PDB file of C-alpha atoms in Angstrom:
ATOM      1  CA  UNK Y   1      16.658   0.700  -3.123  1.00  0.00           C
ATOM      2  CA  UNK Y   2      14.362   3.395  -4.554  1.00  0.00           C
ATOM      3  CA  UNK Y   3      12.348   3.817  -0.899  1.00  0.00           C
ATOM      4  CA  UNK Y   4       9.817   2.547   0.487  1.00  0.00           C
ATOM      5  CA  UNK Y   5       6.796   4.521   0.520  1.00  0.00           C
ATOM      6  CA  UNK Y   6       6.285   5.552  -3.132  1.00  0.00           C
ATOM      7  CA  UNK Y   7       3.444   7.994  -4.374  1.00  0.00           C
ATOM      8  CA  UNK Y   8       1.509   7.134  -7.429  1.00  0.00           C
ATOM      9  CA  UNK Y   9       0.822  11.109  -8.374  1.00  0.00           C
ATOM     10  CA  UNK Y  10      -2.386  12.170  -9.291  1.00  0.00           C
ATOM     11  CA  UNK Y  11      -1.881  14.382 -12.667  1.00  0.00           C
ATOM     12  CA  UNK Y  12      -3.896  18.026 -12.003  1.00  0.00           C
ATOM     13  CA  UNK Y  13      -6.259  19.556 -14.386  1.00  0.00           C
ATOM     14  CA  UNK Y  14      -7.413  22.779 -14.699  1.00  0.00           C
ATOM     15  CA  UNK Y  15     -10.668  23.783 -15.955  1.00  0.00           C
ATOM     16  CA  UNK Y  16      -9.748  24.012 -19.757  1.00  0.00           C
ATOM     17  CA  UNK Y  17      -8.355  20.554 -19.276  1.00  0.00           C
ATOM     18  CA  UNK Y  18      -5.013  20.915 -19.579  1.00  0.00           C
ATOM     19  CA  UNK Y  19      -1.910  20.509 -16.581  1.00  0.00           C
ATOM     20  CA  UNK Y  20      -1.870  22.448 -14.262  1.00  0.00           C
ATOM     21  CA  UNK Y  21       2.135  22.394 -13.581  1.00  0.00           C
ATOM     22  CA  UNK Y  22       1.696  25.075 -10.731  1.00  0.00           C
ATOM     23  CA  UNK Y  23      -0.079  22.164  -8.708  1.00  0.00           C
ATOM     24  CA  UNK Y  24       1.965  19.646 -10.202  1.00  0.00           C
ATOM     25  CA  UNK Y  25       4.554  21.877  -8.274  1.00  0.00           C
ATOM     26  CA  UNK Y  26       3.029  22.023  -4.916  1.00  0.00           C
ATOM     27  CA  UNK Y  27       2.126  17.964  -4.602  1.00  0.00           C
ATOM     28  CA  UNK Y  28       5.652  17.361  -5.306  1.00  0.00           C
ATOM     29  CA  UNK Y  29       6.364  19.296  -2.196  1.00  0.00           C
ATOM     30  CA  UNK Y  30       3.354  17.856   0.019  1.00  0.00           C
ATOM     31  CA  UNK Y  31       4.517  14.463  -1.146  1.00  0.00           C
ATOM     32  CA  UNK Y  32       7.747  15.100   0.078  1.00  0.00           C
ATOM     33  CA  UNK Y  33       6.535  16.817   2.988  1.00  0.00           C
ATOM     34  CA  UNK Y  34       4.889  13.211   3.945  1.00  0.00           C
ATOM     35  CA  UNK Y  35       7.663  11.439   4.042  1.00  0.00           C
ATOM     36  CA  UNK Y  36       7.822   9.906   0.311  1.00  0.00           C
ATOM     37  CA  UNK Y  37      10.493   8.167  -0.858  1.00  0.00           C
ATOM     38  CA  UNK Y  38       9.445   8.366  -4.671  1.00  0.00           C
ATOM     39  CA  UNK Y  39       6.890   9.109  -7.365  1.00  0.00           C
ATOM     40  CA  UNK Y  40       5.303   7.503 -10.174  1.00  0.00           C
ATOM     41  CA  UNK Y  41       4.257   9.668 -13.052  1.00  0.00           C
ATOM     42  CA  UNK Y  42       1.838   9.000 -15.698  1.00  0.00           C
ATOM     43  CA  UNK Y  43       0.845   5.764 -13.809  1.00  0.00           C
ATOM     44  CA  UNK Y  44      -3.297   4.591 -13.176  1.00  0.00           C
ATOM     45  CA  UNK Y  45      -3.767   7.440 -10.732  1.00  0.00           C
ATOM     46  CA  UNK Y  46      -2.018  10.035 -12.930  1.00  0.00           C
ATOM     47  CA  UNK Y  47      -4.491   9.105 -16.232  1.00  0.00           C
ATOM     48  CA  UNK Y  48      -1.712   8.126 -17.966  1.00  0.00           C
ATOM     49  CA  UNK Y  49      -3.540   6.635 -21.135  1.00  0.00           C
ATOM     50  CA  UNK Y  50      -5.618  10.164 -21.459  1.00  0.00           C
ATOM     51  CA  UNK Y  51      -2.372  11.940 -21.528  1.00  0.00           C
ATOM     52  CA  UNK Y  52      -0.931  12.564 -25.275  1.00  0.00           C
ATOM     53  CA  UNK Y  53       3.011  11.549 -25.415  1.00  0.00           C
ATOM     54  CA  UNK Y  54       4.033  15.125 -25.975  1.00  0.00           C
ATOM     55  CA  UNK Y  55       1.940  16.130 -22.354  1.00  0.00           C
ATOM     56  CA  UNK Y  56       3.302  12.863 -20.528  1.00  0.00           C
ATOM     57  CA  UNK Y  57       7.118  13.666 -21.710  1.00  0.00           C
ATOM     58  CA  UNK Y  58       6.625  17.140 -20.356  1.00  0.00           C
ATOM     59  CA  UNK Y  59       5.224  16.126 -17.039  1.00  0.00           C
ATOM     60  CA  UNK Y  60       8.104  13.752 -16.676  1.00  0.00           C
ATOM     61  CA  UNK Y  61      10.548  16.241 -17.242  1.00  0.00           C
ATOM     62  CA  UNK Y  62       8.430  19.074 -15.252  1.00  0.00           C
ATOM     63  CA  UNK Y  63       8.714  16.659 -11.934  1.00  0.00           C
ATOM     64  CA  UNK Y  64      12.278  15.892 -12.412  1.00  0.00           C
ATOM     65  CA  UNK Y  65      13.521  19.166 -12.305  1.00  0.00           C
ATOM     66  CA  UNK Y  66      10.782  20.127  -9.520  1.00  0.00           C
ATOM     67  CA  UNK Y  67      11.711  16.995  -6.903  1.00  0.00           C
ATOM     68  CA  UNK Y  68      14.757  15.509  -5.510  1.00  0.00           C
ATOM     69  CA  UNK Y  69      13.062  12.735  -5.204  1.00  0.00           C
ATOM     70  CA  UNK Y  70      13.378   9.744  -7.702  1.00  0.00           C
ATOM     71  CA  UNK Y  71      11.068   9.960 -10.355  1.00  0.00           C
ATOM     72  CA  UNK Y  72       9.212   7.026 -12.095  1.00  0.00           C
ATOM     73  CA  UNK Y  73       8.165   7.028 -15.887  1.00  0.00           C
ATOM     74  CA  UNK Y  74       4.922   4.462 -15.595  1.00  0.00           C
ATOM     75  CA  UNK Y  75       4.984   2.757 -19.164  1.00  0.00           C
ATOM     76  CA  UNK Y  76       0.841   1.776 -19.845  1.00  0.00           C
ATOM     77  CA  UNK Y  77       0.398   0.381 -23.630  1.00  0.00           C
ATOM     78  CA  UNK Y  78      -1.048  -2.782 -25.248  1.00  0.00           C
ATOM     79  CA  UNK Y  79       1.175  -3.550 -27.280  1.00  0.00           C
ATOM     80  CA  UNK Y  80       5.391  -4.064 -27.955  1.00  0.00           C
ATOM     81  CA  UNK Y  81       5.090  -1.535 -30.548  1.00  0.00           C
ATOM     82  CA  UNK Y  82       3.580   1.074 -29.114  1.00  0.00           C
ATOM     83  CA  UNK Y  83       5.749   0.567 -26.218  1.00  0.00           C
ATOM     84  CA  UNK Y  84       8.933   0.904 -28.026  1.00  0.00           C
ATOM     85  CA  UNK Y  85       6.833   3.632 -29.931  1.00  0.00           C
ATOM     86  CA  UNK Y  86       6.764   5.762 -26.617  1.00  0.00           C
ATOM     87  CA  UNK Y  87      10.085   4.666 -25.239  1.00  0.00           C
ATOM     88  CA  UNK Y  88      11.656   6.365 -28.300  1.00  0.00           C
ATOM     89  CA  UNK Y  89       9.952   9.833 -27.159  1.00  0.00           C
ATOM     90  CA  UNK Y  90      11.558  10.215 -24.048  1.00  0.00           C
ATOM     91  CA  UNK Y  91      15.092   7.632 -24.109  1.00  0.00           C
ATOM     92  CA  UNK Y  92      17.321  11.324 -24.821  1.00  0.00           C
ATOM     93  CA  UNK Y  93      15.854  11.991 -20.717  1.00  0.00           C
ATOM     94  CA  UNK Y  94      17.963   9.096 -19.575  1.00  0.00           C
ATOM     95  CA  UNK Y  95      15.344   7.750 -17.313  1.00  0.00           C
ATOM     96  CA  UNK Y  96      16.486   5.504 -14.524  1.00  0.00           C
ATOM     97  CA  UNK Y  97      13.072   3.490 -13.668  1.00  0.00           C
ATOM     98  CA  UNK Y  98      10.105   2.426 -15.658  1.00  0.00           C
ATOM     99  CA  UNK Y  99       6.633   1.032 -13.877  1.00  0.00           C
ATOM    100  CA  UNK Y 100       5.595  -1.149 -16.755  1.00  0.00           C
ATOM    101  CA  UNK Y 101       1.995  -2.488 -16.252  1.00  0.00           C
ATOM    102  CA  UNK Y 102       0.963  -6.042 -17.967  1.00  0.00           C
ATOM    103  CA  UNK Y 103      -0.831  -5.379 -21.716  1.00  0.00           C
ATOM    104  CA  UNK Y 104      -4.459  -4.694 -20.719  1.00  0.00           C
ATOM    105  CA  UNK Y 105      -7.778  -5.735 -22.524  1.00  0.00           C
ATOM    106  CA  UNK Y 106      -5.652  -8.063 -25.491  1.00  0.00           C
ATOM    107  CA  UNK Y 107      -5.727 -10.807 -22.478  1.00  0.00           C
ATOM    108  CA  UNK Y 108      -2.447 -12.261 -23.501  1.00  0.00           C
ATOM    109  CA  UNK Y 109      -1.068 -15.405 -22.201  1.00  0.00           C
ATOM    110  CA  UNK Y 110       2.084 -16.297 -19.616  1.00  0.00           C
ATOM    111  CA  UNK Y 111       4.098 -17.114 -22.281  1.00  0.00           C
ATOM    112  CA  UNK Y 112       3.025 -13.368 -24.369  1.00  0.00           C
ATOM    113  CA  UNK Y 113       3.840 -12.013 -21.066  1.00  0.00           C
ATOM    114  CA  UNK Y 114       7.154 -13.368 -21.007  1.00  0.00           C
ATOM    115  CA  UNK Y 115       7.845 -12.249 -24.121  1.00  0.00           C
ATOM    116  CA  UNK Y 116       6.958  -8.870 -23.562  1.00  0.00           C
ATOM    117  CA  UNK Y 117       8.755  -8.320 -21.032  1.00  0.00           C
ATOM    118  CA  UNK Y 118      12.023  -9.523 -22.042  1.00  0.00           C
ATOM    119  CA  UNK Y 119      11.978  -7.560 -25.041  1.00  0.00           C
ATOM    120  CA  UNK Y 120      11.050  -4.294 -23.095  1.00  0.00           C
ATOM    121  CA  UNK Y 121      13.973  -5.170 -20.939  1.00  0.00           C
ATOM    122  CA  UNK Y 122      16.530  -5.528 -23.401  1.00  0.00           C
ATOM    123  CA  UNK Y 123      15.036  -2.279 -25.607  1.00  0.00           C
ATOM    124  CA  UNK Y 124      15.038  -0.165 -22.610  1.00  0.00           C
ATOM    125  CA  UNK Y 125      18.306  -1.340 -20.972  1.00  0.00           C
ATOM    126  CA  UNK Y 126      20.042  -0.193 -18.744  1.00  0.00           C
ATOM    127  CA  UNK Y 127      16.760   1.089 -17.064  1.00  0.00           C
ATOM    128  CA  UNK Y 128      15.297  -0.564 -14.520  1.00  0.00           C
ATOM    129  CA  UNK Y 129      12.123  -1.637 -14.678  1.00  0.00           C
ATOM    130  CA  UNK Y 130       9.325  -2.776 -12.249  1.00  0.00           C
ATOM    131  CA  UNK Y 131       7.104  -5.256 -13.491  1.00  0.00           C
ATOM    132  CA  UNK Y 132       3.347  -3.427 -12.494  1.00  0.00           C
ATOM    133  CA  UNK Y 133       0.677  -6.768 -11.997  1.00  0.00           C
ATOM    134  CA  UNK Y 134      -3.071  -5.964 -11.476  1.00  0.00           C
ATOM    135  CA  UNK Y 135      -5.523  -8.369 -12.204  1.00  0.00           C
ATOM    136  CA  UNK Y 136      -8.651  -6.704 -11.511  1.00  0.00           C
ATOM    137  CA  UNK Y 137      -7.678  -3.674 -14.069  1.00  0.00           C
ATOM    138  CA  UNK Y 138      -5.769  -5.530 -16.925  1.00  0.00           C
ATOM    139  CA  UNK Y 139      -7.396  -9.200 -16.818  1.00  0.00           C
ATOM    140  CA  UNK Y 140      -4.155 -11.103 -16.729  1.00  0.00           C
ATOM    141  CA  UNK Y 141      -2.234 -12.114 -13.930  1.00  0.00           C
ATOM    142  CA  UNK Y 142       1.673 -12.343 -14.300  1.00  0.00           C
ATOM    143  CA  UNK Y 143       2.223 -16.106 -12.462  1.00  0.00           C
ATOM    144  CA  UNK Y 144       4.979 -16.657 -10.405  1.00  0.00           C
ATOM    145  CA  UNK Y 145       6.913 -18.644 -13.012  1.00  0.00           C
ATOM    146  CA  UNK Y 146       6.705 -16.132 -15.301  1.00  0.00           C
ATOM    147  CA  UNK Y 147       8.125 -13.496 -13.071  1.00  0.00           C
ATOM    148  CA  UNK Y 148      10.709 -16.336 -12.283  1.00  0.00           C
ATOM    149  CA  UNK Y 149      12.094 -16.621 -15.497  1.00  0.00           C
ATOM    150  CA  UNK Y 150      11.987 -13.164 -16.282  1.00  0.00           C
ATOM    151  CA  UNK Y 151      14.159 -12.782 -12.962  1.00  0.00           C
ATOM    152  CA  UNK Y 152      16.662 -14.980 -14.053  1.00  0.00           C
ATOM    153  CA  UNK Y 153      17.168 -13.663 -17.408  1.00  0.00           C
ATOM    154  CA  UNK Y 154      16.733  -9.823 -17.422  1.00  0.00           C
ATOM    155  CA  UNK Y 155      19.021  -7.878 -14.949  1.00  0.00           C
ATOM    156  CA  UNK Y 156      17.190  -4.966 -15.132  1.00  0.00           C
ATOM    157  CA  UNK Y 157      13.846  -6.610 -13.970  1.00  0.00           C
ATOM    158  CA  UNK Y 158      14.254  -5.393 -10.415  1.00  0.00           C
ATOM    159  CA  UNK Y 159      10.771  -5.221  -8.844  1.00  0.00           C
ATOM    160  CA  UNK Y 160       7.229  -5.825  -8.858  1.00  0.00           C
ATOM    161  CA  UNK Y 161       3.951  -3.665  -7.823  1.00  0.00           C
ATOM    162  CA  UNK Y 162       1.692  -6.235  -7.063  1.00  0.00           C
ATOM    163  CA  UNK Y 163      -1.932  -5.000  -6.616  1.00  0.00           C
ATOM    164  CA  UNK Y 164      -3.483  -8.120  -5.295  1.00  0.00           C
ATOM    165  CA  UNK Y 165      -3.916  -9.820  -2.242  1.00  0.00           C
ATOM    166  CA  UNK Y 166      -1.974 -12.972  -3.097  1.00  0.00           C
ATOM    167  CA  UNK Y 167       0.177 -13.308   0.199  1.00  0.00           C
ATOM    168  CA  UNK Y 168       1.931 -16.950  -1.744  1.00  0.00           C
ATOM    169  CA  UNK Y 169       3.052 -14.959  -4.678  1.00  0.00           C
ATOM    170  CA  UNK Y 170       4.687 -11.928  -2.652  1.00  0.00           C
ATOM    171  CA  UNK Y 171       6.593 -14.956   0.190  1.00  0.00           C
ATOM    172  CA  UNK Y 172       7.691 -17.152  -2.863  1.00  0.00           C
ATOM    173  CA  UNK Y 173       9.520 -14.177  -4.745  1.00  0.00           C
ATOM    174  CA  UNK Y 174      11.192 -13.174  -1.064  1.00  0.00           C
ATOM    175  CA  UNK Y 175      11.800 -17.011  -0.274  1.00  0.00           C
ATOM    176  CA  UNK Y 176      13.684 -17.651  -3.640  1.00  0.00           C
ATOM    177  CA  UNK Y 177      14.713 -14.056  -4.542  1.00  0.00           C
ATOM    178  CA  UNK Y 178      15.546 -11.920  -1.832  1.00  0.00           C
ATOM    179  CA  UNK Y 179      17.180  -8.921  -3.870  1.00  0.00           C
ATOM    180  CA  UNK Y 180      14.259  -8.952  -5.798  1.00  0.00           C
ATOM    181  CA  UNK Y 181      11.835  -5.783  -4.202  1.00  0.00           C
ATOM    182  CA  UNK Y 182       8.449  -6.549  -3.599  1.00  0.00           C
ATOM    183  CA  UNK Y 183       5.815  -3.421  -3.452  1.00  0.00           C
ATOM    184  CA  UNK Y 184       2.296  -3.625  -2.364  1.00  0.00           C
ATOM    185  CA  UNK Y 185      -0.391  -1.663  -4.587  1.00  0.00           C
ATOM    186  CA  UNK Y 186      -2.887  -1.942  -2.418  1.00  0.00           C
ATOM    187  CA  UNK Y 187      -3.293   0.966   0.611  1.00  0.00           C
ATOM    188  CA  UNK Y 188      -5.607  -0.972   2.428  1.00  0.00           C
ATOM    189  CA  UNK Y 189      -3.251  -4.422   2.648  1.00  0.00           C
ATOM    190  CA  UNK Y 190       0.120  -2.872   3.538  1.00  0.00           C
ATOM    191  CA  UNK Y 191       0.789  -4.749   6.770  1.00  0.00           C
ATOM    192  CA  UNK Y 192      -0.430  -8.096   5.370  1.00  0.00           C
ATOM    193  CA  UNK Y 193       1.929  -7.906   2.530  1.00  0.00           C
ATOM    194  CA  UNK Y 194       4.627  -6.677   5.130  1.00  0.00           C
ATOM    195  CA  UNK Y 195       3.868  -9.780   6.631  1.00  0.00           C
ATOM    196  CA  UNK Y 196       4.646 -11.873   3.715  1.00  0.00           C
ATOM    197  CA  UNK Y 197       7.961 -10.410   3.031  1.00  0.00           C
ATOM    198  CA  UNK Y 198       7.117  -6.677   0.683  1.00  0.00           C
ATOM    199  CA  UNK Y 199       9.585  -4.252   0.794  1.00  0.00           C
ATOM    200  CA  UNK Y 200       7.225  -1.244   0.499  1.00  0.00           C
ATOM    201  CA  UNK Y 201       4.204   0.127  -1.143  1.00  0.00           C
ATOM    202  CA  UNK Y 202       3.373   2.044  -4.467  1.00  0.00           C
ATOM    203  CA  UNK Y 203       0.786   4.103  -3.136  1.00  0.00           C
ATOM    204  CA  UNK Y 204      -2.249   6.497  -4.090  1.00  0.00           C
ATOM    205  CA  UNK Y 205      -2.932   7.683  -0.500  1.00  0.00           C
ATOM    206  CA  UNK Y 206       0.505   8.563   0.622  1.00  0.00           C
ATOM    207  CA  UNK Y 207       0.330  11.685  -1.065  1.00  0.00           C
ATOM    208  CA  UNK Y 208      -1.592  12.678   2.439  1.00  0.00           C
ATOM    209  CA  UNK Y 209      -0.873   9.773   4.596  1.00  0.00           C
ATOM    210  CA  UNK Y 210       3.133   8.921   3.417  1.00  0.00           C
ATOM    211  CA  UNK Y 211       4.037   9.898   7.370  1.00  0.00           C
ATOM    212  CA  UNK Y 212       1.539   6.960   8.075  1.00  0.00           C
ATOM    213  CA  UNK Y 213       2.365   3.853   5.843  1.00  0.00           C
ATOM    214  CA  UNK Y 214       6.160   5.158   7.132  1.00  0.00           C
ATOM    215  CA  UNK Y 215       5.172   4.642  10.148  1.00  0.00           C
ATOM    216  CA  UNK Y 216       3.420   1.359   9.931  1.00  0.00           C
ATOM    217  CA  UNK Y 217       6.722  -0.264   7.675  1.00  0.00           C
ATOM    218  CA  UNK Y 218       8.969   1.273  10.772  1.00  0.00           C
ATOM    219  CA  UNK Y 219       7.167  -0.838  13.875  1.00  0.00           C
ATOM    220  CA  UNK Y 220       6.555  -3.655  11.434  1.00  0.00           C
ATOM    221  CA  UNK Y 221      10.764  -4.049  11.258  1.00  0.00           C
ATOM    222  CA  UNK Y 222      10.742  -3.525  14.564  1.00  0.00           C
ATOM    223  CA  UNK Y 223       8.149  -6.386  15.527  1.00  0.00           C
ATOM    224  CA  UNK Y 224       5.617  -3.907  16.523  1.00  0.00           C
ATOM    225  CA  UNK Y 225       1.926  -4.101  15.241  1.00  0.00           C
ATOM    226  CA  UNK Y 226       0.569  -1.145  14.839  1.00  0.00           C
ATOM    227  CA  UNK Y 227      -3.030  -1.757  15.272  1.00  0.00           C
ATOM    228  CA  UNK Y 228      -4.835   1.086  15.441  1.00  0.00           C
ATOM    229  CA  UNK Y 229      -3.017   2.918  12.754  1.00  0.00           C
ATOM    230  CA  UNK Y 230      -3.704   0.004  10.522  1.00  0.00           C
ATOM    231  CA  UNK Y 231      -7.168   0.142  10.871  1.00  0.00           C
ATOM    232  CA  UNK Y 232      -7.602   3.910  10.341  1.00  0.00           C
ATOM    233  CA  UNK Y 233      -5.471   3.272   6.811  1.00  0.00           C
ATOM    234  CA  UNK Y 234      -7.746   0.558   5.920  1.00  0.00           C
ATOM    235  CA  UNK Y 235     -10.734   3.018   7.081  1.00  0.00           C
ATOM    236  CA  UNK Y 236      -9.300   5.894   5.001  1.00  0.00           C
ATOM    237  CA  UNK Y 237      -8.633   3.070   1.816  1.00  0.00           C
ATOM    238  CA  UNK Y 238     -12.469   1.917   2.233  1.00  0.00           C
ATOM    239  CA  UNK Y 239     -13.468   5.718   1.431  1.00  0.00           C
ATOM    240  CA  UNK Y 240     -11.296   6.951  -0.977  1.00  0.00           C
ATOM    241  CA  UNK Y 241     -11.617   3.413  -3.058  1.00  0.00           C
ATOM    242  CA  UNK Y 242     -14.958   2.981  -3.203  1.00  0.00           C
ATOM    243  CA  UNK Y 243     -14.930   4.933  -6.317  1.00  0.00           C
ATOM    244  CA  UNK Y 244     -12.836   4.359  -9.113  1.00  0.00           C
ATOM    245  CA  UNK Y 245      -8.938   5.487  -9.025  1.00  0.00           C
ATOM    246  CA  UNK Y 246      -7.838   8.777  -8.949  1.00  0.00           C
ATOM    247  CA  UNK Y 247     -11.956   9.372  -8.395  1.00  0.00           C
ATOM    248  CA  UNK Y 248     -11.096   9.328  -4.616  1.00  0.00           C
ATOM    249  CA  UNK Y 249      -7.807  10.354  -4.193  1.00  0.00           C
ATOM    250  CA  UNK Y 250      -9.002  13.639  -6.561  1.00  0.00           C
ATOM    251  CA  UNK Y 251     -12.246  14.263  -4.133  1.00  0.00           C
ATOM    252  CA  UNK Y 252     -10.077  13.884  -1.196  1.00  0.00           C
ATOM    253  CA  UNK Y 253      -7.526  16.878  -2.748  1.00  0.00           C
ATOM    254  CA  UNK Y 254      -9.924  19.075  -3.789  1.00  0.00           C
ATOM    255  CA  UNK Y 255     -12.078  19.030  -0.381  1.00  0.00           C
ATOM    256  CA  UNK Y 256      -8.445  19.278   1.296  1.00  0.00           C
ATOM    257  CA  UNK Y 257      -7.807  22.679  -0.884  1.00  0.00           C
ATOM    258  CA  UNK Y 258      -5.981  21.423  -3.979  1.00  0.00           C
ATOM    259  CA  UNK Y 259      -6.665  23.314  -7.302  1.00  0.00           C
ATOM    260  CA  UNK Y 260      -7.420  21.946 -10.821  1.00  0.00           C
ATOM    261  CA  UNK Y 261      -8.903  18.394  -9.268  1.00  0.00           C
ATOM    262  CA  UNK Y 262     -10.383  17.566 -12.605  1.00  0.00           C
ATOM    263  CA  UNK Y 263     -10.520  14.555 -14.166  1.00  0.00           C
ATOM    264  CA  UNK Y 264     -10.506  13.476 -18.320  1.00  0.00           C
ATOM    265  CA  UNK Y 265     -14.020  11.948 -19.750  1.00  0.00           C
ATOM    266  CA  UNK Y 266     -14.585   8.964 -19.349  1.00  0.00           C
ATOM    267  CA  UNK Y 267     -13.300   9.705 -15.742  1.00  0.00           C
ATOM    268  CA  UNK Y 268     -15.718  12.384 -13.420  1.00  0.00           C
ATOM    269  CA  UNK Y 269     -15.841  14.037 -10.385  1.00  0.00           C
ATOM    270  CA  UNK Y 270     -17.427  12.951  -7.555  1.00  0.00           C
ATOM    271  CA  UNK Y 271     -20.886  14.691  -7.285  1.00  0.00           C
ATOM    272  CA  UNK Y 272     -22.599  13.374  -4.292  1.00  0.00           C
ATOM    273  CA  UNK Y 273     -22.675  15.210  -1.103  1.00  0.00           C
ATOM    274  CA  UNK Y 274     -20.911  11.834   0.539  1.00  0.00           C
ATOM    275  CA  UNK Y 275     -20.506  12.918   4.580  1.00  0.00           C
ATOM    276  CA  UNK Y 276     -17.821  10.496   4.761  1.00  0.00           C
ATOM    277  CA  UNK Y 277     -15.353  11.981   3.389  1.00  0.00           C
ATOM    278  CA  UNK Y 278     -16.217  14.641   5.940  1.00  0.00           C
ATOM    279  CA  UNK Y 279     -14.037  12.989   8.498  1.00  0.00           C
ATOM    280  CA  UNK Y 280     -10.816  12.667   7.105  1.00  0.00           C
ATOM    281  CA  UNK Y 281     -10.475  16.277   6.196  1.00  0.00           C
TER     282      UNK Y 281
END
């Protein structure tokens, strides 16, 4: 198993626009420092689709040799092509797992889906890959008989991010597969999901709060309810997501002391003097 807390990394830049690897360097260490297991590069809160392929193979290789933590290559196209297109950039740096989110704004169907998939997961074998579902960004949902069948016939399918609140999905796939690793997008519905059977979390806020959602998985395995720590996570989740991803998350760094919290066009800072981010800092 790859962990259980896993950062989604915000991807730094500096004033020209461009990476700032120095702070790439120091998150990697704060993220470790709070107790993450992993990190996902490139991924929705790194602005993977503004990155060029010759920036996102660089920042890949930049946090591999900067962590000892696992690494995650987040795989974000519209198309087969274009994803075997970028695979063949970066196969020579033998990547072990791939976060590969459902083709967005072409609305393709289960059956597309399936497809998809399978052919990513023989193309890319023996990689693993986790299957990355989220409705409310893409427009498609991956169905639970999809996932099913792509279960059965890919070995390399080993997990899903599901950024949802659809407790049935996450306690079918635990019921009928329970190898299969189940991670929560969602900050704010960790413990529900725990409750359903998920394994873990893919997270944006555990870059600051990865001590925290530890915690929380730790008494939830050992039948303890956490209550009030719970609530404060869904308290910090209701601030730093009421503005688009990595809006927040970004704000959040930057008032904390992090450098080169810019973001690409059509992506912006937050301007507004908002007081309540004023008391998590």
């Amino acid at each position: 198993m790859i962990g259980q807390v896993i950062n989604a990394l915000v991807t730094p830049f500096n004033e020209n626009g461009e990476i700032d690897y120095e702070e790439v360097r120091r998150l990697l260490q704060i993220g470790k420092e709070n107790c993450n297991d992993a990190f996902v590069v490139g991924s929705t809160t790194g602005e993977g689709t503004s990155l060029s392929l010759e920036e996102k193979r660089n920042l890949y290789i930049f946090c591999k040799e900067n962590t000892s933590l696992e690494c995650i290559y987040a795989l974000n196209c519209l198309s087969l092509k274009k994803a075997k297109e970028e695979y063949d950039n970066i196969k020579d740096l033998n990547i072990s797992y791939f976060l590969i989110v459902t083709p967005f704004y072409v609305l393709p169907s289960q059956d597309g889906l399936l497809l998809y998939y399978k052919e990513l997961a023989k193309y890319l074998s023996p990689s693993k890959i986790i299957l990355y579902n989220v409705p409310k960004r893409t427009g498609v949902n991956l169905s639970f008989y999809t996932i099913k069948k792509l279960i059965k016939t890919c070995p390399n399918i080993v997990a899903l991010k599901e950024c949802s609140t659809d407790k049935n999905l996450i306690h079918l796939l635990k019921k009928n597969f329970p190898s299969f690793l189940v991670f929560i997008g969602n900050d704010d519905y960790v413990f529900e999901a725990l409750e359903s059977g998920a394994d873990g979390i893919i997270s944006v806020i555990s870059i600051i709060y990865g001590k925290e959602m530890q915690s929380i998985i730790k008494d939830y395995k050992y039948g303890i309810k956490a209550e009030l720590l719970i609530s404060y996570i869904k308290f910090i989740s209701s601030i730093v997501f009421a503005s688009s991803n990595p809006c927040g998350i970004k704000h959040l760094l930057e008032r904390r002391g992090e450098k080169s919290m810019n973001l690409r066009i059509p992506l912006v800072k937050i301007t507004s003097n908002d007081d309540s981010f004023n008391i998590l800092l």
